[in-house]
Short mmCIF file of C-alpha atoms in Angstrom, two decimals:
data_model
loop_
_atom_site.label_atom_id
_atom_site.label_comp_id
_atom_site.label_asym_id
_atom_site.label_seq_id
_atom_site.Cartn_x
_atom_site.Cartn_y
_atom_site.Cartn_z
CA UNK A 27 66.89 20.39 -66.64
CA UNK A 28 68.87 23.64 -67.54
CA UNK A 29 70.75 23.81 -70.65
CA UNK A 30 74.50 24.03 -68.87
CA UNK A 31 73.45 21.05 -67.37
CA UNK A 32 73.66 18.74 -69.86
CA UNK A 33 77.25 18.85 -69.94
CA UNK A 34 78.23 19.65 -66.16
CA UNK A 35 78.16 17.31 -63.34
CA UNK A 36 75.25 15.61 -62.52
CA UNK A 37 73.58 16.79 -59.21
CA UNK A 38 75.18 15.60 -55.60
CA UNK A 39 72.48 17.43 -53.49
CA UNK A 40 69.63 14.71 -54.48
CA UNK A 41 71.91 11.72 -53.48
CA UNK A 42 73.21 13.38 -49.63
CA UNK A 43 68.65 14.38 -49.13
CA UNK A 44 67.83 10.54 -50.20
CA UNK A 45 70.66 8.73 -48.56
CA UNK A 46 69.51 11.16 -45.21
CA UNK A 47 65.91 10.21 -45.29
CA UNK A 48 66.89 6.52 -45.36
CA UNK A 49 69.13 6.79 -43.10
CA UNK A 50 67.44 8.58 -40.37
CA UNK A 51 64.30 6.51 -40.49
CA UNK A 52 66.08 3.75 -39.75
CA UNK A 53 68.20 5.56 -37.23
CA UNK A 54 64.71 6.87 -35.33
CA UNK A 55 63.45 3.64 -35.11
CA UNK A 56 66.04 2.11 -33.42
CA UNK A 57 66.63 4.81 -30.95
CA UNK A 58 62.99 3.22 -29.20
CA UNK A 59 64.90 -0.36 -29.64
CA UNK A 60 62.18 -1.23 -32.18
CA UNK A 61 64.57 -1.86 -35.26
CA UNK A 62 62.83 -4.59 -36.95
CA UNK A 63 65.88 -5.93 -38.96
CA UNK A 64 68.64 -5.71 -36.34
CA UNK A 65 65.91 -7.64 -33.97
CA UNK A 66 65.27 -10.66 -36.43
CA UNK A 67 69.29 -10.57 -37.36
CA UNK A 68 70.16 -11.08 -33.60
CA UNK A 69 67.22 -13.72 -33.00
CA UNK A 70 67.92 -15.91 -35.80
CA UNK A 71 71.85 -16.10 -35.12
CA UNK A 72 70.56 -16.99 -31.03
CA UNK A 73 67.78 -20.11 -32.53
CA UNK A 74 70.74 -21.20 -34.98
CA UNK A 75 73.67 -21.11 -31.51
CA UNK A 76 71.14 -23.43 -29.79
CA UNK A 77 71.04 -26.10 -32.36
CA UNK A 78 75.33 -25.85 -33.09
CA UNK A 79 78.34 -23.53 -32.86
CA UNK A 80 78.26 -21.17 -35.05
CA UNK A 81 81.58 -20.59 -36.30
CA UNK A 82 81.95 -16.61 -36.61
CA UNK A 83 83.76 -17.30 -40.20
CA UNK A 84 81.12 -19.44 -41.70
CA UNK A 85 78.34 -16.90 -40.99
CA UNK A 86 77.70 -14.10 -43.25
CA UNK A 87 75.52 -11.39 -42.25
CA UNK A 88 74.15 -8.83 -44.69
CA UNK A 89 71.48 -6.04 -44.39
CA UNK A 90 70.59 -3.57 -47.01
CA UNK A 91 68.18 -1.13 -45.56
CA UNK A 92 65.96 0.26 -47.91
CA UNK A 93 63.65 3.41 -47.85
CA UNK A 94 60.55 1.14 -48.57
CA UNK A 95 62.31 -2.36 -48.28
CA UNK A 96 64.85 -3.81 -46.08
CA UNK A 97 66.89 -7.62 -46.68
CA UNK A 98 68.19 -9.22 -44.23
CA UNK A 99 70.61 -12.34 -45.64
CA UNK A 100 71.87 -14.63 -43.28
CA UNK A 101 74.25 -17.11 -44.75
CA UNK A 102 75.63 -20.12 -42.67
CA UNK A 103 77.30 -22.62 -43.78
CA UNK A 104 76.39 -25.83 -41.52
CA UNK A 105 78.79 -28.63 -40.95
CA UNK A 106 78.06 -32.18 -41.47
CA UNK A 107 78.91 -32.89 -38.29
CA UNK A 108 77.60 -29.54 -36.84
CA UNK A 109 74.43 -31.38 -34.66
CA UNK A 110 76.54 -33.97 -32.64
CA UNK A 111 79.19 -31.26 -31.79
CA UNK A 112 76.96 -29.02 -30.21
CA UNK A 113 75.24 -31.67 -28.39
CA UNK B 1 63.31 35.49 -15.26
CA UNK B 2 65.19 35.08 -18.08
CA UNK B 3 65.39 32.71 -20.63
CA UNK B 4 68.00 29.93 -20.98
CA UNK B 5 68.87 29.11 -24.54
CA UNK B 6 71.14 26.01 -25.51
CA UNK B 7 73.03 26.50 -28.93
CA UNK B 8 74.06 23.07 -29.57
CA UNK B 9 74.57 20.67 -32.48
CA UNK B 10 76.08 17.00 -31.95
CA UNK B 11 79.30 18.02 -34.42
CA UNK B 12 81.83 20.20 -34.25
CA UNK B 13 82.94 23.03 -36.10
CA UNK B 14 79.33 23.73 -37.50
CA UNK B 15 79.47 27.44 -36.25
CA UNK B 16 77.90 26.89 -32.44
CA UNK B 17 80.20 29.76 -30.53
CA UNK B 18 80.34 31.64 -33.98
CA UNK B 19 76.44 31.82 -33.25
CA UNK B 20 76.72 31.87 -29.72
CA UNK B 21 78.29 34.98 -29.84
CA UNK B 22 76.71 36.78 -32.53
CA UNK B 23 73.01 36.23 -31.35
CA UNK B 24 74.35 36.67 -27.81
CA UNK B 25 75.82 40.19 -28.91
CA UNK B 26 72.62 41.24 -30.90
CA UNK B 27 70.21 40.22 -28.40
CA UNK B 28 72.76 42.81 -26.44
CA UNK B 29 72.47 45.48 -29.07
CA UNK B 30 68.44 45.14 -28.85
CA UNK B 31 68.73 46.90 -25.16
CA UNK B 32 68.55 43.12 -23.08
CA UNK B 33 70.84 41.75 -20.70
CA UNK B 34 72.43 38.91 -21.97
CA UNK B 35 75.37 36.35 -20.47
CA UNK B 36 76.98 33.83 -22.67
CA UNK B 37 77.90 30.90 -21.02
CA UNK B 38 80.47 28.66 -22.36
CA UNK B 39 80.35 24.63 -21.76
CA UNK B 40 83.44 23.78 -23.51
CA UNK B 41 85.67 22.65 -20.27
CA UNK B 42 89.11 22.02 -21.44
CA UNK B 43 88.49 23.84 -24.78
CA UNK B 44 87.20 26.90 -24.32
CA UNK B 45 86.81 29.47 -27.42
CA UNK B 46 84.11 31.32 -26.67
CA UNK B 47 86.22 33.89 -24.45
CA UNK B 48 88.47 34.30 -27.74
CA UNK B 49 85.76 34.52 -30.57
CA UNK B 50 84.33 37.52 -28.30
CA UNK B 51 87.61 38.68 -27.77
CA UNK B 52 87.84 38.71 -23.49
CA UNK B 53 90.45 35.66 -23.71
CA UNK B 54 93.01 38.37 -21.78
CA UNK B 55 90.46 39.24 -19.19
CA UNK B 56 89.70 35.65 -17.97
CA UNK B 57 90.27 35.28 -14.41
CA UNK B 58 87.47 32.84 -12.67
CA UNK B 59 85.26 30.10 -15.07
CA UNK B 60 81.96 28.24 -14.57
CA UNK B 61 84.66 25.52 -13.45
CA UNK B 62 86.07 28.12 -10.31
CA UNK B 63 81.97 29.22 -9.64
CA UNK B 64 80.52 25.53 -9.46
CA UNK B 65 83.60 24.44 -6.95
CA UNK B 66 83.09 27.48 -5.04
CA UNK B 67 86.48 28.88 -5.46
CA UNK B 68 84.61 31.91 -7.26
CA UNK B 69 81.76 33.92 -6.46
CA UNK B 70 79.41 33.89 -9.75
CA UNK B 71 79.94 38.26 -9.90
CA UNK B 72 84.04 37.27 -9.98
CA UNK B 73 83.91 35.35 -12.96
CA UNK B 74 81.38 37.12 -14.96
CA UNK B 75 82.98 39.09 -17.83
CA UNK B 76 81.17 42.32 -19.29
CA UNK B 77 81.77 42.67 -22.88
CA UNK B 78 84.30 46.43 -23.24
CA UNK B 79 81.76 47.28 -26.74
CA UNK B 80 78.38 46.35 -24.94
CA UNK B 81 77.14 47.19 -21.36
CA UNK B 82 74.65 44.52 -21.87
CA UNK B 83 76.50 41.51 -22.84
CA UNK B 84 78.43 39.25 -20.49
CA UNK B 85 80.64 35.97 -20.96
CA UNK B 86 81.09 33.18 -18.32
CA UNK B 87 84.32 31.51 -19.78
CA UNK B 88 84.79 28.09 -19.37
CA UNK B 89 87.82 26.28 -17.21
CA UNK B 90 91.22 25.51 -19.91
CA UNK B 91 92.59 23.12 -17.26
CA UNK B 92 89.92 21.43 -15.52
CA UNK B 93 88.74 17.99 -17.04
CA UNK B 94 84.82 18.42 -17.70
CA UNK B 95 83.99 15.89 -15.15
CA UNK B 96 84.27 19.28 -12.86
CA UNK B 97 80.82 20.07 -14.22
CA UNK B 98 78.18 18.62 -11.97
CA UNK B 99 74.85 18.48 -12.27
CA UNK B 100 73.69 20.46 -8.78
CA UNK B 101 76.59 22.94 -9.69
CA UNK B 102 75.29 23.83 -13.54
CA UNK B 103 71.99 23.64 -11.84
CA UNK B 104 73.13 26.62 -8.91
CA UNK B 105 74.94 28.67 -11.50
CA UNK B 106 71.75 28.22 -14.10
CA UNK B 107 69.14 29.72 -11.32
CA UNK B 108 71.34 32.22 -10.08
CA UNK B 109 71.88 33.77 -14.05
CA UNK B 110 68.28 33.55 -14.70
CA UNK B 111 67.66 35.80 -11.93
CA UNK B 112 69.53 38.59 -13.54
CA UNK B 113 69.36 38.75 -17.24
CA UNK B 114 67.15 38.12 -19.72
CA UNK B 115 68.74 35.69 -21.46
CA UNK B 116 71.55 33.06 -20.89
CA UNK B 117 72.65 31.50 -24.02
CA UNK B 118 74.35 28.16 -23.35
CA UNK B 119 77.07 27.44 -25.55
CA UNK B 120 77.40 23.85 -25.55
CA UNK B 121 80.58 21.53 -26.81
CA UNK B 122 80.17 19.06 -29.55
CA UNK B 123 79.42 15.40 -29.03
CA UNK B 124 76.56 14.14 -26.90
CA UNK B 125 79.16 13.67 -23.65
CA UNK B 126 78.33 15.15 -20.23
CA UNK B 127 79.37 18.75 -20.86
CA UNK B 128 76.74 18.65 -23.72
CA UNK B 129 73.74 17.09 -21.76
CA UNK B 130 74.85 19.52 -19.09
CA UNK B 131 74.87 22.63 -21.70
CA UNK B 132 71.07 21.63 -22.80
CA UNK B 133 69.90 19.99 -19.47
CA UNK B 134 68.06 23.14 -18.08
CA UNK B 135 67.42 24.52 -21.50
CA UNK B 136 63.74 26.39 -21.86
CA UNK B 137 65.01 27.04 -25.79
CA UNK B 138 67.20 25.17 -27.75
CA UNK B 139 68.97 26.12 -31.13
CA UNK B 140 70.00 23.39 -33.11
CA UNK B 141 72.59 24.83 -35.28
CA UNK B 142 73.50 22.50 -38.56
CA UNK B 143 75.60 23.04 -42.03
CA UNK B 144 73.35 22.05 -45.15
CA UNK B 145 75.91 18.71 -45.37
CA UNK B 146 74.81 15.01 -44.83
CA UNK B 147 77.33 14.55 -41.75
CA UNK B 148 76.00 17.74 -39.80
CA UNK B 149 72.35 16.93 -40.94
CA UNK B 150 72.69 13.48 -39.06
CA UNK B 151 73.96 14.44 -35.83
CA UNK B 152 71.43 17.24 -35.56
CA UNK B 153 68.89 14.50 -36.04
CA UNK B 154 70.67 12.83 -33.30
CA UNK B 155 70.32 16.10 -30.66
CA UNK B 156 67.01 16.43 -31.73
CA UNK B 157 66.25 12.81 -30.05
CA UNK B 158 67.74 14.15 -27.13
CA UNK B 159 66.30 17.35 -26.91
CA UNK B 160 63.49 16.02 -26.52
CA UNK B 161 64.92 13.10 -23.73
CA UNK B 162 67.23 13.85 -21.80
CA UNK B 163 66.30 17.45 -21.05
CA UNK B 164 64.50 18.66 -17.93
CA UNK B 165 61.80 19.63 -19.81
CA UNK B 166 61.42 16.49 -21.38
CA UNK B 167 61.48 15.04 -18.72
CA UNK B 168 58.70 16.98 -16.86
CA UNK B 169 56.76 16.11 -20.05
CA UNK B 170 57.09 19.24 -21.75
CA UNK B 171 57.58 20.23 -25.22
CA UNK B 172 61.31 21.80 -25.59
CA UNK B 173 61.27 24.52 -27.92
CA UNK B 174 63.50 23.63 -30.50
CA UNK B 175 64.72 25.97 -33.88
CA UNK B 176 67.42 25.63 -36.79
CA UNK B 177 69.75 27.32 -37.48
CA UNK B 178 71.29 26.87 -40.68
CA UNK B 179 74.79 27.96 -41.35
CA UNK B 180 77.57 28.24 -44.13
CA UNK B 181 74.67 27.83 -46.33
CA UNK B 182 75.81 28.76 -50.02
CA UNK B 183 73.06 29.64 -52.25
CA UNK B 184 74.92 29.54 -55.15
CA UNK B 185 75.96 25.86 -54.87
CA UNK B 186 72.25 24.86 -53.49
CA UNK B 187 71.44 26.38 -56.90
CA UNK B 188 73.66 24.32 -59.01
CA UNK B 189 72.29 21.04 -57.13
CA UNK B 190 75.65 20.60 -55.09
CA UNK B 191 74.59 21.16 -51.41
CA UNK B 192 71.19 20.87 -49.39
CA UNK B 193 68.71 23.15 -49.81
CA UNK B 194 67.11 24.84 -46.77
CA UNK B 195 63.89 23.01 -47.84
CA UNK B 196 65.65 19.76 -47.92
CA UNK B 197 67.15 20.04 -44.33
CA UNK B 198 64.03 21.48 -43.13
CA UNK B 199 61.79 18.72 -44.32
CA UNK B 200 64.23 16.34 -42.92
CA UNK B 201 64.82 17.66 -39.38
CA UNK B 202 61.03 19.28 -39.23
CA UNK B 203 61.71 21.52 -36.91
CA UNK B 204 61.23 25.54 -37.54
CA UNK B 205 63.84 27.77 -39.04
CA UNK B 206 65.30 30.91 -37.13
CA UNK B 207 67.41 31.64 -39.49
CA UNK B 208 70.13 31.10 -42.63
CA UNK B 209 73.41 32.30 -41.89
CA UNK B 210 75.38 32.62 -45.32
CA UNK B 211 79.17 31.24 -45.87
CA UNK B 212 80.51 35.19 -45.77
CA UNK B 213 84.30 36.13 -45.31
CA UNK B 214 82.94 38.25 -42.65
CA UNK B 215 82.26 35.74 -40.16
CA UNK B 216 86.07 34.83 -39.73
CA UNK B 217 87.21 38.23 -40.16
CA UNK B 218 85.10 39.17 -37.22
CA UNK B 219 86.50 35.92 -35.16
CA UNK B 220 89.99 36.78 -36.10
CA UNK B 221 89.68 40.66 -34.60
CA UNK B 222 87.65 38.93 -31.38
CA UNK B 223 84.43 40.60 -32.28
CA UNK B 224 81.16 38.66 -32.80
CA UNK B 225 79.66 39.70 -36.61
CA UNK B 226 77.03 41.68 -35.52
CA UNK B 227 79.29 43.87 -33.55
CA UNK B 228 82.38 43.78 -36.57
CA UNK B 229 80.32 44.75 -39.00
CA UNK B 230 76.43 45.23 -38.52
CA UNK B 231 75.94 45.54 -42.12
CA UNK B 232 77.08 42.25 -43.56
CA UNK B 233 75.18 39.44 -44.66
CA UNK B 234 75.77 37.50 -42.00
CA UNK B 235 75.80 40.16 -39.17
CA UNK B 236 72.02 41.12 -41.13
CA UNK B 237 70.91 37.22 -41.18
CA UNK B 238 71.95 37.21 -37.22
CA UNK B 239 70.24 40.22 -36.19
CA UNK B 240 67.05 38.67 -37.85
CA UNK B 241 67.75 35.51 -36.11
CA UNK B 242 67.75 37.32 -32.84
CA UNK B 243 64.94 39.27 -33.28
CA UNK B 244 62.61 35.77 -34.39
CA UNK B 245 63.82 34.45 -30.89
CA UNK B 246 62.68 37.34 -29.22
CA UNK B 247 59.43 36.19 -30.46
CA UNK B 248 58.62 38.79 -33.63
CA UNK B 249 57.38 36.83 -37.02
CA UNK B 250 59.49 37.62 -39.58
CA UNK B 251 59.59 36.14 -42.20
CA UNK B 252 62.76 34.37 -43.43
CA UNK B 253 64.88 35.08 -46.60
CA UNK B 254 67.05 33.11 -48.32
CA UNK B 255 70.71 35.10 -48.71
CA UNK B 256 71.27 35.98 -51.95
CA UNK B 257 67.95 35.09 -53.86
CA UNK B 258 67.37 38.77 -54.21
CA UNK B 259 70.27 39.23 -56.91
CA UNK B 260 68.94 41.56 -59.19
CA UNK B 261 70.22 41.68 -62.96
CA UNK B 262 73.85 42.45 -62.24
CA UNK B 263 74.15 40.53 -59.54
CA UNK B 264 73.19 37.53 -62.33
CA UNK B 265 76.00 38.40 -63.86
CA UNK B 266 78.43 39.46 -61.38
CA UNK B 267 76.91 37.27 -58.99
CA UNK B 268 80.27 35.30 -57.80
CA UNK B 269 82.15 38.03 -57.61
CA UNK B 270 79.62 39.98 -55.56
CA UNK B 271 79.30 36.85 -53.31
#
């Protein structure tokens, strides 16, 4: 690091390269409809629909995609009831 | 036959008629014979960067509907005997540009010049698959900034798709062109180096065009840069470009790294 450094801004170049390279890998994948994450999100929300109704404002959905890792959260809250409803 | 080049980039306002025009015009200045062809139906530009925007009589839009013959419409540049323009239509919706007609107008310029430089619109709509569709070169030009970066990533993909090229399962010949680049603030860490965009878009270089004064100067008088002032920076950095197309191996320079010792010092200034 350069002297002046130390008291200016820290760098904003680094940040726009890393959040590109994520972001494009992902994006490149899915152009081939092979993106892993937004595969498994879709699937599991289809199993969960066949078993009750999923109520759009008791799901939560959240991916983080990573360079290396990716998490996919799914968060449903599930009725007491929710079985004999959809059936 | 000549060679059809497609300067394209997914966003706007990254410099595409800027360098349409300018490596049109020095191409022109090398001796070849050179037509411009603008894409941009319903926003044209091109005629008004190269300063013809009074001369416009026929477009691509009159030729393709046959309401022009393709001689009509062609414009020849007053500075350069060389250099032509095809202006796009101002009225016409771009849903006037079909397919078989860009095709017609395509085969018929390639008979007679060396090269026709396709200047395509932003986006990835039909007048920009249309602008890189018969494309045997393609210049992807992008500003070192995360939004640019992306969509040239984007063009890329369909460079290498939905082009007839690609199709025939060819390789499309694809170079970068980086504009506004500003060494200084590369230096300082505050925008993308050209090794940063170049490792992320991995596709060769044909040149850096610097952030100059020069280059709006020249738009604002209706000249391209290498014809307002050959000397500049950028007019120097777009004669290089042209002549790396043309197929000579020279090396590329990064503006302003040269700087000698009072250029350190006066270095803004200067810049």
């Amino acid at each position: 690091m350069k002297f002046f450094q130390l008291f200016s801004r820290p760098q904003s170049a680094p940040a726009a390269r890393e959040r590109l390279q994520v972001l494009l890998a992902h994006e490149r994948a899915s152009a081939g409809d092979s993106d892993l994450v937004a595969k498994l999100r879709d699937e599991i929300l289809r199993a969960i629909s066949k078993h009750m109704q999923i109520d759009d404002d008791k799901v939560s959905v959240k991916m983080e995609r990573g360079a290396k890792v990716s998490t996919l959260a799914v968060d449903i809250e599930i009725p007491f009831d929710a079985g004999k409803k959809a059936a | 036959m000549g060679k059809v080049v497609v300067v394209t980039s997914g966003k706007g306002g990254v410099g595409k008629t800027t360098s349409s025009a300018a490596l049109g015009a020095a191409l022109a200045q090398s001796g070849d014979k050179v037509v411009v062809v603008d894409f941009d139906v319903g926003l044209r530009n091109l005629d008004l960067v190269m300063g013809a925007e009074r001369r416009v009589v026929y477009d691509l839009v009159n030729v393709i509907q046959g309401e022009a013959k393709l001689a009509q419409a062609l414009i020849r540049d007053k500075r350069l005997e060389t250099l032509y323009l095809l202006a796009a239509s101002q009225t016409r919706d771009k849903d006037n540009l079909t397919p078989e007609g860009v095709e017609k107008v395509i085969a018929a310029l390639k008979k007679t010049f060396d090269w026709v430089i396709c200047d395509s619109p932003a986006g990835i709509e039909r007048g920009a698959t249309l602008a890189m569709r018969h494309a045997d070169v393609a210049i992807v030009v992008t500003n070192p900034e995360v939004s640019s970066v992306r969509d040239s990533d984007r063009i890329i993909g369909l460079l290498d798709s939905k082009t007839l090229k690609a199709e025939n399962g060819e390789r499309m010949e694809k170079h970068l062109l980086l504009t506004r680049y500003d060494p200084a603030r590369a230096e300082r860490g505050d925008m993308l180096k050209v090794d940063d965009v170049l490792e992320i878009l991995s596709i060769p270089l044909l040149g850096i065009i610097p952030e100059s004064m020069d280059v709006l100067r020249a738009s604002n008088v209706g000249s391209p840069v290498t014809l307002a002032d050959g000397r500049s920076a950028p007019a120097v950095a777009y004669f290089n470009a042209a002549r790396r197309l043309k197929g000579e191996d020279l090396p590329v320079t990064i503006p302003g790294e040269k700087r000698g010792f009072f250029g350190k010092i006066f270095g803004r200034k200067a810049a």
